[in-house]
Amino acid sequence: MLQQIHIPNEEKTDTNQQFGWYTLGDFIAANWFYITAVVVIALIVLMYSKRLKQERLKRQEEARQNANESSTNR
């Protein structure tokens, strides 16, 4: 069985260090790819939902016009 022979040196931390990151800039620099991927996915979802909303409103307007035309034809 492997046993630890010595105690590891304590890491000297600054008062600004929280949760293993020194600054927000360090966090962004280390995770820029994931942050970019999340932003791109969010933009795609927002654009798609906007497009679906426009199509739904267009169909509702066409349905109203058809209902008005059918009521005037009687």
mmCIF file with all atom_site columns, N, CA and C in Angstrom:
data_model
loop_
_atom_site.group_PDB
_atom_site.id
_atom_site.type_symbol
_atom_site.label_atom_id
_atom_site.label_alt_id
_atom_site.label_comp_id
_atom_site.label_asym_id
_atom_site.label_entity_id
_atom_site.label_seq_id
_atom_site.pdbx_PDB_ins_code
_atom_site.Cartn_x
_atom_site.Cartn_y
_atom_site.Cartn_z
_atom_site.occupancy
_atom_site.B_iso_or_equiv
_atom_site.pdbx_formal_charge
_atom_site.auth_seq_id
_atom_site.auth_comp_id
_atom_site.auth_asym_id
_atom_site.auth_atom_id
_atom_site.pdbx_PDB_model_num
ATOM 1   N N  . MET A 1 1  ? 0.844   -1.176 0.000   1.00 0.00 ? 1  MET A N  1
ATOM 2   C CA . MET A 1 1  ? 0.000   0.000  0.000   1.00 0.00 ? 1  MET A CA 1
ATOM 3   C C  . MET A 1 1  ? 0.892   1.244  0.000   1.00 0.00 ? 1  MET A C  1
ATOM 4   N N  . LEU A 1 2  ? 0.509   2.240  -0.834  1.00 0.00 ? 2  LEU A N  1
ATOM 5   C CA . LEU A 1 2  ? 1.273   3.468  -0.905  1.00 0.00 ? 2  LEU A CA 1
ATOM 6   C C  . LEU A 1 2  ? 0.863   4.406  0.216   1.00 0.00 ? 2  LEU A C  1
ATOM 7   N N  . GLN A 1 3  ? 1.866   4.922  0.897   1.00 0.00 ? 3  GLN A N  1
ATOM 8   C CA . GLN A 1 3  ? 1.593   5.880  1.960   1.00 0.00 ? 3  GLN A CA 1
ATOM 9   C C  . GLN A 1 3  ? 2.314   7.180  1.651   1.00 0.00 ? 3  GLN A C  1
ATOM 10  N N  . GLN A 1 4  ? 1.703   8.253  2.042   1.00 0.00 ? 4  GLN A N  1
ATOM 11  C CA . GLN A 1 4  ? 2.316   9.557  1.827   1.00 0.00 ? 4  GLN A CA 1
ATOM 12  C C  . GLN A 1 4  ? 3.362   9.773  2.903   1.00 0.00 ? 4  GLN A C  1
ATOM 13  N N  . ILE A 1 5  ? 4.598   10.018 2.475   1.00 0.00 ? 5  ILE A N  1
ATOM 14  C CA . ILE A 1 5  ? 5.702   10.139 3.412   1.00 0.00 ? 5  ILE A CA 1
ATOM 15  C C  . ILE A 1 5  ? 5.827   11.562 3.953   1.00 0.00 ? 5  ILE A C  1
ATOM 16  N N  . HIS A 1 6  ? 5.577   12.547 3.119   1.00 0.00 ? 6  HIS A N  1
ATOM 17  C CA . HIS A 1 6  ? 5.728   13.930 3.564   1.00 0.00 ? 6  HIS A CA 1
ATOM 18  C C  . HIS A 1 6  ? 4.432   14.702 3.403   1.00 0.00 ? 6  HIS A C  1
ATOM 19  N N  . ILE A 1 7  ? 4.353   15.827 4.063   1.00 0.00 ? 7  ILE A N  1
ATOM 20  C CA . ILE A 1 7  ? 3.183   16.700 3.976   1.00 0.00 ? 7  ILE A CA 1
ATOM 21  C C  . ILE A 1 7  ? 3.421   17.660 2.812   1.00 0.00 ? 7  ILE A C  1
ATOM 22  N N  . PRO A 1 8  ? 2.454   17.826 1.922   1.00 0.00 ? 8  PRO A N  1
ATOM 23  C CA . PRO A 1 8  ? 2.646   18.744 0.802   1.00 0.00 ? 8  PRO A CA 1
ATOM 24  C C  . PRO A 1 8  ? 2.743   20.188 1.292   1.00 0.00 ? 8  PRO A C  1
ATOM 25  N N  . ASN A 1 9  ? 3.490   21.002 0.536   1.00 0.00 ? 9  ASN A N  1
ATOM 26  C CA . ASN A 1 9  ? 3.629   22.413 0.889   1.00 0.00 ? 9  ASN A CA 1
ATOM 27  C C  . ASN A 1 9  ? 2.305   23.128 0.690   1.00 0.00 ? 9  ASN A C  1
ATOM 28  N N  . GLU A 1 10 ? 2.004   24.023 1.601   1.00 0.00 ? 10 GLU A N  1
ATOM 29  C CA . GLU A 1 10 ? 0.775   24.803 1.462   1.00 0.00 ? 10 GLU A CA 1
ATOM 30  C C  . GLU A 1 10 ? 0.947   25.806 0.332   1.00 0.00 ? 10 GLU A C  1
ATOM 31  N N  . GLU A 1 11 ? -0.107  25.970 -0.441  1.00 0.00 ? 11 GLU A N  1
ATOM 32  C CA . GLU A 1 11 ? -0.074  26.939 -1.534  1.00 0.00 ? 11 GLU A CA 1
ATOM 33  C C  . GLU A 1 11 ? -0.326  28.319 -0.957  1.00 0.00 ? 11 GLU A C  1
ATOM 34  N N  . LYS A 1 12 ? 0.526   29.242 -1.313  1.00 0.00 ? 12 LYS A N  1
ATOM 35  C CA . LYS A 1 12 ? 0.358   30.612 -0.827  1.00 0.00 ? 12 LYS A CA 1
ATOM 36  C C  . LYS A 1 12 ? -0.726  31.283 -1.676  1.00 0.00 ? 12 LYS A C  1
ATOM 37  N N  . THR A 1 13 ? -1.768  31.749 -1.023  1.00 0.00 ? 13 THR A N  1
ATOM 38  C CA . THR A 1 13 ? -2.891  32.352 -1.742  1.00 0.00 ? 13 THR A CA 1
ATOM 39  C C  . THR A 1 13 ? -2.991  33.833 -1.411  1.00 0.00 ? 13 THR A C  1
ATOM 40  N N  . ASP A 1 14 ? -3.517  34.544 -2.346  1.00 0.00 ? 14 ASP A N  1
ATOM 41  C CA . ASP A 1 14 ? -3.742  35.979 -2.182  1.00 0.00 ? 14 ASP A CA 1
ATOM 42  C C  . ASP A 1 14 ? -5.138  36.184 -1.603  1.00 0.00 ? 14 ASP A C  1
ATOM 43  N N  . THR A 1 15 ? -5.397  37.356 -1.073  1.00 0.00 ? 15 THR A N  1
ATOM 44  C CA . THR A 1 15 ? -6.732  37.628 -0.516  1.00 0.00 ? 15 THR A CA 1
ATOM 45  C C  . THR A 1 15 ? -7.787  37.696 -1.607  1.00 0.00 ? 15 THR A C  1
ATOM 46  N N  . ASN A 1 16 ? -7.375  37.954 -2.861  1.00 0.00 ? 16 ASN A N  1
ATOM 47  C CA . ASN A 1 16 ? -8.340  38.037 -3.964  1.00 0.00 ? 16 ASN A CA 1
ATOM 48  C C  . ASN A 1 16 ? -8.701  36.670 -4.515  1.00 0.00 ? 16 ASN A C  1
ATOM 49  N N  . GLN A 1 17 ? -7.966  35.634 -4.168  1.00 0.00 ? 17 GLN A N  1
ATOM 50  C CA . GLN A 1 17 ? -8.216  34.315 -4.753  1.00 0.00 ? 17 GLN A CA 1
ATOM 51  C C  . GLN A 1 17 ? -9.451  33.689 -4.118  1.00 0.00 ? 17 GLN A C  1
ATOM 52  N N  . GLN A 1 18 ? -10.366 33.260 -4.992  1.00 0.00 ? 18 GLN A N  1
ATOM 53  C CA . GLN A 1 18 ? -11.564 32.579 -4.535  1.00 0.00 ? 18 GLN A CA 1
ATOM 54  C C  . GLN A 1 18 ? -11.804 31.377 -5.430  1.00 0.00 ? 18 GLN A C  1
ATOM 55  N N  . PHE A 1 19 ? -12.052 30.257 -4.847  1.00 0.00 ? 19 PHE A N  1
ATOM 56  C CA . PHE A 1 19 ? -12.404 29.033 -5.558  1.00 0.00 ? 19 PHE A CA 1
ATOM 57  C C  . PHE A 1 19 ? -11.368 28.643 -6.602  1.00 0.00 ? 19 PHE A C  1
ATOM 58  N N  . GLY A 1 20 ? -10.113 28.881 -6.324  1.00 0.00 ? 20 GLY A N  1
ATOM 59  C CA . GLY A 1 20 ? -9.053  28.439 -7.215  1.00 0.00 ? 20 GLY A CA 1
ATOM 60  C C  . GLY A 1 20 ? -8.756  29.368 -8.369  1.00 0.00 ? 20 GLY A C  1
ATOM 61  N N  . TRP A 1 21 ? -9.459  30.481 -8.504  1.00 0.00 ? 21 TRP A N  1
ATOM 62  C CA . TRP A 1 21 ? -9.199  31.435 -9.585  1.00 0.00 ? 21 TRP A CA 1
ATOM 63  C C  . TRP A 1 21 ? -8.726  32.732 -8.966  1.00 0.00 ? 21 TRP A C  1
ATOM 64  N N  . TYR A 1 22 ? -7.743  33.341 -9.570  1.00 0.00 ? 22 TYR A N  1
ATOM 65  C CA . TYR A 1 22 ? -7.226  34.596 -9.025  1.00 0.00 ? 22 TYR A CA 1
ATOM 66  C C  . TYR A 1 22 ? -8.113  35.773 -9.387  1.00 0.00 ? 22 TYR A C  1
ATOM 67  N N  . THR A 1 23 ? -8.484  35.877 -10.645 1.00 0.00 ? 23 THR A N  1
ATOM 68  C CA . THR A 1 23 ? -9.328  36.994 -11.081 1.00 0.00 ? 23 THR A CA 1
ATOM 69  C C  . THR A 1 23 ? -10.327 36.491 -12.112 1.00 0.00 ? 23 THR A C  1
ATOM 70  N N  . LEU A 1 24 ? -11.261 37.332 -12.449 1.00 0.00 ? 24 LEU A N  1
ATOM 71  C CA . LEU A 1 24 ? -12.229 37.005 -13.496 1.00 0.00 ? 24 LEU A CA 1
ATOM 72  C C  . LEU A 1 24 ? -11.516 36.836 -14.831 1.00 0.00 ? 24 LEU A C  1
ATOM 73  N N  . GLY A 1 25 ? -10.500 37.651 -15.065 1.00 0.00 ? 25 GLY A N  1
ATOM 74  C CA . GLY A 1 25 ? -9.727  37.541 -16.306 1.00 0.00 ? 25 GLY A CA 1
ATOM 75  C C  . GLY A 1 25 ? -9.056  36.186 -16.448 1.00 0.00 ? 25 GLY A C  1
ATOM 76  N N  . ASP A 1 26 ? -8.527  35.655 -15.343 1.00 0.00 ? 26 ASP A N  1
ATOM 77  C CA . ASP A 1 26 ? -7.922  34.317 -15.382 1.00 0.00 ? 26 ASP A CA 1
ATOM 78  C C  . ASP A 1 26 ? -8.968  33.261 -15.713 1.00 0.00 ? 26 ASP A C  1
ATOM 79  N N  . PHE A 1 27 ? -10.146 33.404 -15.123 1.00 0.00 ? 27 PHE A N  1
ATOM 80  C CA . PHE A 1 27 ? -11.217 32.445 -15.389 1.00 0.00 ? 27 PHE A CA 1
ATOM 81  C C  . PHE A 1 27 ? -11.619 32.475 -16.856 1.00 0.00 ? 27 PHE A C  1
ATOM 82  N N  . ILE A 1 28 ? -11.788 33.683 -17.396 1.00 0.00 ? 28 ILE A N  1
ATOM 83  C CA . ILE A 1 28 ? -12.195 33.815 -18.799 1.00 0.00 ? 28 ILE A CA 1
ATOM 84  C C  . ILE A 1 28 ? -11.108 33.291 -19.727 1.00 0.00 ? 28 ILE A C  1
ATOM 85  N N  . ALA A 1 29 ? -9.845  33.575 -19.400 1.00 0.00 ? 29 ALA A N  1
ATOM 86  C CA . ALA A 1 29 ? -8.740  33.108 -20.235 1.00 0.00 ? 29 ALA A CA 1
ATOM 87  C C  . ALA A 1 29 ? -8.662  31.585 -20.241 1.00 0.00 ? 29 ALA A C  1
ATOM 88  N N  . ALA A 1 30 ? -8.954  30.958 -19.127 1.00 0.00 ? 30 ALA A N  1
ATOM 89  C CA . ALA A 1 30 ? -8.866  29.501 -19.044 1.00 0.00 ? 30 ALA A CA 1
ATOM 90  C C  . ALA A 1 30 ? -10.074 28.812 -19.675 1.00 0.00 ? 30 ALA A C  1
ATOM 91  N N  . ASN A 1 31 ? -11.218 29.491 -19.714 1.00 0.00 ? 31 ASN A N  1
ATOM 92  C CA . ASN A 1 31 ? -12.457 28.850 -20.176 1.00 0.00 ? 31 ASN A CA 1
ATOM 93  C C  . ASN A 1 31 ? -13.096 29.569 -21.347 1.00 0.00 ? 31 ASN A C  1
ATOM 94  N N  . TRP A 1 32 ? -12.327 30.262 -22.153 1.00 0.00 ? 32 TRP A N  1
ATOM 95  C CA . TRP A 1 32 ? -12.898 31.064 -23.240 1.00 0.00 ? 32 TRP A CA 1
ATOM 96  C C  . TRP A 1 32 ? -13.655 30.216 -24.244 1.00 0.00 ? 32 TRP A C  1
ATOM 97  N N  . PHE A 1 33 ? -13.180 29.003 -24.510 1.00 0.00 ? 33 PHE A N  1
ATOM 98  C CA . PHE A 1 33 ? -13.846 28.149 -25.497 1.00 0.00 ? 33 PHE A CA 1
ATOM 99  C C  . PHE A 1 33 ? -15.258 27.782 -25.029 1.00 0.00 ? 33 PHE A C  1
ATOM 100 N N  . TYR A 1 34 ? -15.394 27.407 -23.765 1.00 0.00 ? 34 TYR A N  1
ATOM 101 C CA . TYR A 1 34 ? -16.703 27.003 -23.239 1.00 0.00 ? 34 TYR A CA 1
ATOM 102 C C  . TYR A 1 34 ? -17.653 28.196 -23.153 1.00 0.00 ? 34 TYR A C  1
ATOM 103 N N  . ILE A 1 35 ? -17.124 29.335 -22.760 1.00 0.00 ? 35 ILE A N  1
ATOM 104 C CA . ILE A 1 35 ? -17.947 30.542 -22.677 1.00 0.00 ? 35 ILE A CA 1
ATOM 105 C C  . ILE A 1 35 ? -18.449 30.922 -24.066 1.00 0.00 ? 35 ILE A C  1
ATOM 106 N N  . THR A 1 36 ? -17.576 30.850 -25.060 1.00 0.00 ? 36 THR A N  1
ATOM 107 C CA . THR A 1 36 ? -17.967 31.163 -26.439 1.00 0.00 ? 36 THR A CA 1
ATOM 108 C C  . THR A 1 36 ? -19.028 30.188 -26.935 1.00 0.00 ? 36 THR A C  1
ATOM 109 N N  . ALA A 1 37 ? -18.859 28.908 -26.633 1.00 0.00 ? 37 ALA A N  1
ATOM 110 C CA . ALA A 1 37 ? -19.829 27.897 -27.067 1.00 0.00 ? 37 ALA A CA 1
ATOM 111 C C  . ALA A 1 37 ? -21.200 28.159 -26.445 1.00 0.00 ? 37 ALA A C  1
ATOM 112 N N  . VAL A 1 38 ? -21.240 28.505 -25.173 1.00 0.00 ? 38 VAL A N  1
ATOM 113 C CA . VAL A 1 38 ? -22.520 28.783 -24.505 1.00 0.00 ? 38 VAL A CA 1
ATOM 114 C C  . VAL A 1 38 ? -23.190 30.012 -25.117 1.00 0.00 ? 38 VAL A C  1
ATOM 115 N N  . VAL A 1 39 ? -22.412 31.048 -25.409 1.00 0.00 ? 39 VAL A N  1
ATOM 116 C CA . VAL A 1 39 ? -22.971 32.260 -25.997 1.00 0.00 ? 39 VAL A CA 1
ATOM 117 C C  . VAL A 1 39 ? -23.524 31.975 -27.394 1.00 0.00 ? 39 VAL A C  1
ATOM 118 N N  . VAL A 1 40 ? -22.796 31.207 -28.195 1.00 0.00 ? 40 VAL A N  1
ATOM 119 C CA . VAL A 1 40 ? -23.260 30.881 -29.550 1.00 0.00 ? 40 VAL A CA 1
ATOM 120 C C  . VAL A 1 40 ? -24.546 30.061 -29.494 1.00 0.00 ? 40 VAL A C  1
ATOM 121 N N  . ILE A 1 41 ? -24.597 29.088 -28.615 1.00 0.00 ? 41 ILE A N  1
ATOM 122 C CA . ILE A 1 41 ? -25.806 28.264 -28.483 1.00 0.00 ? 41 ILE A CA 1
ATOM 123 C C  . ILE A 1 41 ? -26.983 29.131 -28.029 1.00 0.00 ? 41 ILE A C  1
ATOM 124 N N  . ALA A 1 42 ? -26.745 30.035 -27.089 1.00 0.00 ? 42 ALA A N  1
ATOM 125 C CA . ALA A 1 42 ? -27.817 30.917 -26.618 1.00 0.00 ? 42 ALA A CA 1
ATOM 126 C C  . ALA A 1 42 ? -28.323 31.812 -27.746 1.00 0.00 ? 42 ALA A C  1
ATOM 127 N N  . LEU A 1 43 ? -27.416 32.334 -28.572 1.00 0.00 ? 43 LEU A N  1
ATOM 128 C CA . LEU A 1 43 ? -27.838 33.167 -29.708 1.00 0.00 ? 43 LEU A CA 1
ATOM 129 C C  . LEU A 1 43 ? -28.661 32.370 -30.712 1.00 0.00 ? 43 LEU A C  1
ATOM 130 N N  . ILE A 1 44 ? -28.265 31.139 -30.995 1.00 0.00 ? 44 ILE A N  1
ATOM 131 C CA . ILE A 1 44 ? -29.016 30.297 -31.922 1.00 0.00 ? 44 ILE A CA 1
ATOM 132 C C  . ILE A 1 44 ? -30.421 30.051 -31.386 1.00 0.00 ? 44 ILE A C  1
ATOM 133 N N  . VAL A 1 45 ? -30.534 29.745 -30.106 1.00 0.00 ? 45 VAL A N  1
ATOM 134 C CA . VAL A 1 45 ? -31.852 29.488 -29.506 1.00 0.00 ? 45 VAL A CA 1
ATOM 135 C C  . VAL A 1 45 ? -32.713 30.745 -29.554 1.00 0.00 ? 45 VAL A C  1
ATOM 136 N N  . LEU A 1 46 ? -32.136 31.904 -29.249 1.00 0.00 ? 46 LEU A N  1
ATOM 137 C CA . LEU A 1 46 ? -32.913 33.144 -29.286 1.00 0.00 ? 46 LEU A CA 1
ATOM 138 C C  . LEU A 1 46 ? -33.380 33.493 -30.695 1.00 0.00 ? 46 LEU A C  1
ATOM 139 N N  . MET A 1 47 ? -32.500 33.332 -31.689 1.00 0.00 ? 47 MET A N  1
ATOM 140 C CA . MET A 1 47 ? -32.898 33.622 -33.069 1.00 0.00 ? 47 MET A CA 1
ATOM 141 C C  . MET A 1 47 ? -33.987 32.662 -33.537 1.00 0.00 ? 47 MET A C  1
ATOM 142 N N  . TYR A 1 48 ? -33.880 31.391 -33.184 1.00 0.00 ? 48 TYR A N  1
ATOM 143 C CA . TYR A 1 48 ? -34.877 30.406 -33.588 1.00 0.00 ? 48 TYR A CA 1
ATOM 144 C C  . TYR A 1 48 ? -36.222 30.698 -32.927 1.00 0.00 ? 48 TYR A C  1
ATOM 145 N N  . SER A 1 49 ? -36.199 31.071 -31.643 1.00 0.00 ? 49 SER A N  1
ATOM 146 C CA . SER A 1 49 ? -37.466 31.358 -30.965 1.00 0.00 ? 49 SER A CA 1
ATOM 147 C C  . SER A 1 49 ? -38.112 32.619 -31.536 1.00 0.00 ? 49 SER A C  1
ATOM 148 N N  . LYS A 1 50 ? -37.293 33.608 -31.912 1.00 0.00 ? 50 LYS A N  1
ATOM 149 C CA . LYS A 1 50 ? -37.840 34.830 -32.526 1.00 0.00 ? 50 LYS A CA 1
ATOM 150 C C  . LYS A 1 50 ? -38.488 34.494 -33.864 1.00 0.00 ? 50 LYS A C  1
ATOM 151 N N  . ARG A 1 51 ? -37.850 33.621 -34.642 1.00 0.00 ? 51 ARG A N  1
ATOM 152 C CA . ARG A 1 51 ? -38.397 33.221 -35.938 1.00 0.00 ? 51 ARG A CA 1
ATOM 153 C C  . ARG A 1 51 ? -39.718 32.474 -35.763 1.00 0.00 ? 51 ARG A C  1
ATOM 154 N N  . LEU A 1 52 ? -39.769 31.557 -34.801 1.00 0.00 ? 52 LEU A N  1
ATOM 155 C CA . LEU A 1 52 ? -41.009 30.824 -34.553 1.00 0.00 ? 52 LEU A CA 1
ATOM 156 C C  . LEU A 1 52 ? -42.127 31.760 -34.105 1.00 0.00 ? 52 LEU A C  1
ATOM 157 N N  . LYS A 1 53 ? -41.793 32.772 -33.298 1.00 0.00 ? 53 LYS A N  1
ATOM 158 C CA . LYS A 1 53 ? -42.802 33.722 -32.839 1.00 0.00 ? 53 LYS A CA 1
ATOM 159 C C  . LYS A 1 53 ? -43.354 34.522 -34.007 1.00 0.00 ? 53 LYS A C  1
ATOM 160 N N  . GLN A 1 54 ? -42.477 34.951 -34.923 1.00 0.00 ? 54 GLN A N  1
ATOM 161 C CA . GLN A 1 54 ? -42.933 35.698 -36.096 1.00 0.00 ? 54 GLN A CA 1
ATOM 162 C C  . GLN A 1 54 ? -43.846 34.842 -36.964 1.00 0.00 ? 54 GLN A C  1
ATOM 163 N N  . GLU A 1 55 ? -43.498 33.577 -37.168 1.00 0.00 ? 55 GLU A N  1
ATOM 164 C CA . GLU A 1 55 ? -44.338 32.691 -37.969 1.00 0.00 ? 55 GLU A CA 1
ATOM 165 C C  . GLU A 1 55 ? -45.688 32.470 -37.301 1.00 0.00 ? 55 GLU A C  1
ATOM 166 N N  . ARG A 1 56 ? -45.685 32.323 -35.964 1.00 0.00 ? 56 ARG A N  1
ATOM 167 C CA . ARG A 1 56 ? -46.943 32.114 -35.245 1.00 0.00 ? 56 ARG A CA 1
ATOM 168 C C  . ARG A 1 56 ? -47.846 33.342 -35.358 1.00 0.00 ? 56 ARG A C  1
ATOM 169 N N  . LEU A 1 57 ? -47.265 34.530 -35.211 1.00 0.00 ? 57 LEU A N  1
ATOM 170 C CA . LEU A 1 57 ? -48.053 35.753 -35.343 1.00 0.00 ? 57 LEU A CA 1
ATOM 171 C C  . LEU A 1 57 ? -48.592 35.915 -36.763 1.00 0.00 ? 57 LEU A C  1
ATOM 172 N N  . LYS A 1 58 ? -47.792 35.537 -37.749 1.00 0.00 ? 58 LYS A N  1
ATOM 173 C CA . LYS A 1 58 ? -48.229 35.622 -39.145 1.00 0.00 ? 58 LYS A CA 1
ATOM 174 C C  . LYS A 1 58 ? -49.412 34.684 -39.394 1.00 0.00 ? 58 LYS A C  1
ATOM 175 N N  . ARG A 1 59 ? -49.336 33.455 -38.857 1.00 0.00 ? 59 ARG A N  1
ATOM 176 C CA . ARG A 1 59 ? -50.440 32.504 -39.019 1.00 0.00 ? 59 ARG A CA 1
ATOM 177 C C  . ARG A 1 59 ? -51.701 32.997 -38.312 1.00 0.00 ? 59 ARG A C  1
ATOM 178 N N  . GLN A 1 60 ? -51.546 33.613 -37.135 1.00 0.00 ? 60 GLN A N  1
ATOM 179 C CA . GLN A 1 60 ? -52.702 34.133 -36.413 1.00 0.00 ? 60 GLN A CA 1
ATOM 180 C C  . GLN A 1 60 ? -53.353 35.276 -37.192 1.00 0.00 ? 60 GLN A C  1
ATOM 181 N N  . GLU A 1 61 ? -52.543 36.124 -37.783 1.00 0.00 ? 61 GLU A N  1
ATOM 182 C CA . GLU A 1 61 ? -53.074 37.240 -38.577 1.00 0.00 ? 61 GLU A CA 1
ATOM 183 C C  . GLU A 1 61 ? -53.812 36.712 -39.811 1.00 0.00 ? 61 GLU A C  1
ATOM 184 N N  . GLU A 1 62 ? -53.253 35.701 -40.466 1.00 0.00 ? 62 GLU A N  1
ATOM 185 C CA . GLU A 1 62 ? -53.924 35.103 -41.627 1.00 0.00 ? 62 GLU A CA 1
ATOM 186 C C  . GLU A 1 62 ? -55.243 34.463 -41.215 1.00 0.00 ? 62 GLU A C  1
ATOM 187 N N  . ALA A 1 63 ? -55.261 33.828 -40.048 1.00 0.00 ? 63 ALA A N  1
ATOM 188 C CA . ALA A 1 63 ? -56.492 33.204 -39.568 1.00 0.00 ? 63 ALA A CA 1
ATOM 189 C C  . ALA A 1 63 ? -57.545 34.264 -39.284 1.00 0.00 ? 63 ALA A C  1
ATOM 190 N N  . ARG A 1 64 ? -57.145 35.402 -38.728 1.00 0.00 ? 64 ARG A N  1
ATOM 191 C CA . ARG A 1 64 ? -58.095 36.490 -38.469 1.00 0.00 ? 64 ARG A CA 1
ATOM 192 C C  . ARG A 1 64 ? -58.657 37.041 -39.775 1.00 0.00 ? 64 ARG A C  1
ATOM 193 N N  . GLN A 1 65 ? -57.786 37.209 -40.766 1.00 0.00 ? 65 GLN A N  1
ATOM 194 C CA . GLN A 1 65 ? -58.242 37.724 -42.057 1.00 0.00 ? 65 GLN A CA 1
ATOM 195 C C  . GLN A 1 65 ? -59.202 36.737 -42.716 1.00 0.00 ? 65 GLN A C  1
ATOM 196 N N  . ASN A 1 66 ? -58.914 35.456 -42.641 1.00 0.00 ? 66 ASN A N  1
ATOM 197 C CA . ASN A 1 66 ? -59.804 34.444 -43.208 1.00 0.00 ? 66 ASN A CA 1
ATOM 198 C C  . ASN A 1 66 ? -61.140 34.422 -42.478 1.00 0.00 ? 66 ASN A C  1
ATOM 199 N N  . ALA A 1 67 ? -61.104 34.614 -41.169 1.00 0.00 ? 67 ALA A N  1
ATOM 200 C CA . ALA A 1 67 ? -62.346 34.635 -40.400 1.00 0.00 ? 67 ALA A CA 1
ATOM 201 C C  . ALA A 1 67 ? -63.163 35.862 -40.766 1.00 0.00 ? 67 ALA A C  1
ATOM 202 N N  . ASN A 1 68 ? -62.514 36.994 -40.946 1.00 0.00 ? 68 ASN A N  1
ATOM 203 C CA . ASN A 1 68 ? -63.234 38.224 -41.339 1.00 0.00 ? 68 ASN A CA 1
ATOM 204 C C  . ASN A 1 68 ? -63.822 38.089 -42.741 1.00 0.00 ? 68 ASN A C  1
ATOM 205 N N  . GLU A 1 69 ? -63.086 37.495 -43.668 1.00 0.00 ? 69 GLU A N  1
ATOM 206 C CA . GLU A 1 69 ? -63.587 37.318 -45.034 1.00 0.00 ? 69 GLU A CA 1
ATOM 207 C C  . GLU A 1 69 ? -64.765 36.366 -45.073 1.00 0.00 ? 69 GLU A C  1
ATOM 208 N N  . SER A 1 70 ? -64.692 35.292 -44.287 1.00 0.00 ? 70 SER A N  1
ATOM 209 C CA . SER A 1 70 ? -65.794 34.326 -44.300 1.00 0.00 ? 70 SER A CA 1
ATOM 210 C C  . SER A 1 70 ? -67.041 34.917 -43.650 1.00 0.00 ? 70 SER A C  1
ATOM 211 N N  . SER A 1 71 ? -66.867 35.802 -42.654 1.00 0.00 ? 71 SER A N  1
ATOM 212 C CA . SER A 1 71 ? -68.044 36.397 -42.019 1.00 0.00 ? 71 SER A CA 1
ATOM 213 C C  . SER A 1 71 ? -68.674 37.469 -42.907 1.00 0.00 ? 71 SER A C  1
ATOM 214 N N  . THR A 1 72 ? -67.900 38.121 -43.749 1.00 0.00 ? 72 THR A N  1
ATOM 215 C CA . THR A 1 72 ? -68.444 39.139 -44.638 1.00 0.00 ? 72 THR A CA 1
ATOM 216 C C  . THR A 1 72 ? -69.090 38.517 -45.879 1.00 0.00 ? 72 THR A C  1
ATOM 217 N N  . ASN A 1 73 ? -68.718 37.309 -46.208 1.00 0.00 ? 73 ASN A N  1
ATOM 218 C CA . ASN A 1 73 ? -69.266 36.634 -47.396 1.00 0.00 ? 73 ASN A CA 1
ATOM 219 C C  . ASN A 1 73 ? -70.652 36.063 -47.135 1.00 0.00 ? 73 ASN A C  1
ATOM 220 N N  . ARG A 1 74 ? -71.102 36.030 -45.947 1.00 0.00 ? 74 ARG A N  1
ATOM 221 C CA . ARG A 1 74 ? -72.410 35.418 -45.641 1.00 0.00 ? 74 ARG A CA 1
ATOM 222 C C  . ARG A 1 74 ? -73.530 36.288 -45.977 1.00 0.00 ? 74 ARG A C  1
#
